Amino acid sequence: MSFAHLLPPSWKTQVTAWLEEDTPSLDYGGFVVGEAEKTAFLLGKGKSPAILAGVPFVDEIFQQLSCRVEWHMQEGETFEPIKRVATVTGKARHLLLGERIALNLLARCSGIATKSRRFKDIARSNGYKGIIAGTRKTTPGFRLVEKYGMIVGGIDAHRHDLSSMIMLKDNHIWSCGSITNAISAARSVGGFSLLLDVEVRTEEEANEAIEAGADVVMLDNMEGENLLQTARRLRERWNGKRFLLETSGGIDEGNLRERAVNEIDILSTSA
């Protein structure tokens, strides 16, 4: 299976837009180097092992520039720097037109995949069996690449946009007057096919969300013993009712172990 098969039919237009952004008019450097056939080597650099991610995007960048890419490793594999990751062949000015875009993209996507894998490994080493997920806090215009990197790194990408899941946060709830009102309004239009994730700040709010029919209850910014005991009490009180518990807010590699408890189903972070 190839991660590239996840990509939607429209994704190649983003590559075209990146090329247009970087060369909106005249290519002065291209005039200097001309169109002699050249070969360039893509090196995986850095200070620590990394995961290769972003291969289809790089392929398309150079495809649109009539260059050829030969990869020397598979996407999702780990490499030790400095590693010759790929060889790119084409006209000199075309290689340079794609170089910076490809390097920026590959560094960003591989960096996200690498950090995602590291988060997952830390959680699993702590005995955590639940889901490690990202968030919607992505770079505008670059979400597809960043979500792709999370998936290559082995974690859940979480919701991709406002249309793929209903998430009710504090502003939605304040606007509706209560958690119950907000859930009722969301259910009236979201139907059966969309999960409903509700952010709560207290155990009392969590109970209201579960009673009103939330599929996922996000225990926002709860930590340590408070998180653990709240989750246990909710499980005991609502035994037999189907819902997932999520923890989010301020999670990083430093505090991941204390939040990665098996009373929690989903651990989501934008770190």
Coordinates of N, CA, C and O in Angstrom, one line a residue, residues 3 33 115 126 142 236 266 270:
F3 N 1.0 5.5 0.8 CA 0.3 6.6 1.4 C -0.2 7.6 0.4 O -1.2 8.3 0.6
V33 N 21.8 29.7 -15.4 CA 22.2 28.3 -15.5 C 21.8 27.6 -16.8 O 22.4 26.6 -17.2
K115 N 8.3 13.6 14.5 CA 7.8 13.9 15.9 C 6.6 13.1 16.2 O 6.4 12.7 17.4
N126 N 5.2 3.8 27.7 CA 4.5 4.1 29.0 C 3.3 3.1 29.2 O 2.6 3.2 30.2
F142 N -1.5 24.5 4.1 CA -0.5 23.4 4.1 C -1.0 22.3 4.9 O -0.3 21.3 5.2
E236 N -17.2 4.9 35.7 CA -18.0 4.2 36.7 C -19.4 4.7 36.6 O -20.4 3.9 36.6
I266 N -8.2 8.9 23.8 CA -7.5 9.7 22.8 C -6.7 10.8 23.4 O -7.1 11.5 24.3
S270 N -1.0 19.4 19.4 CA -0.5 20.1 18.3 C 1.0 20.3 18.4 O 1.6 21.1 17.6

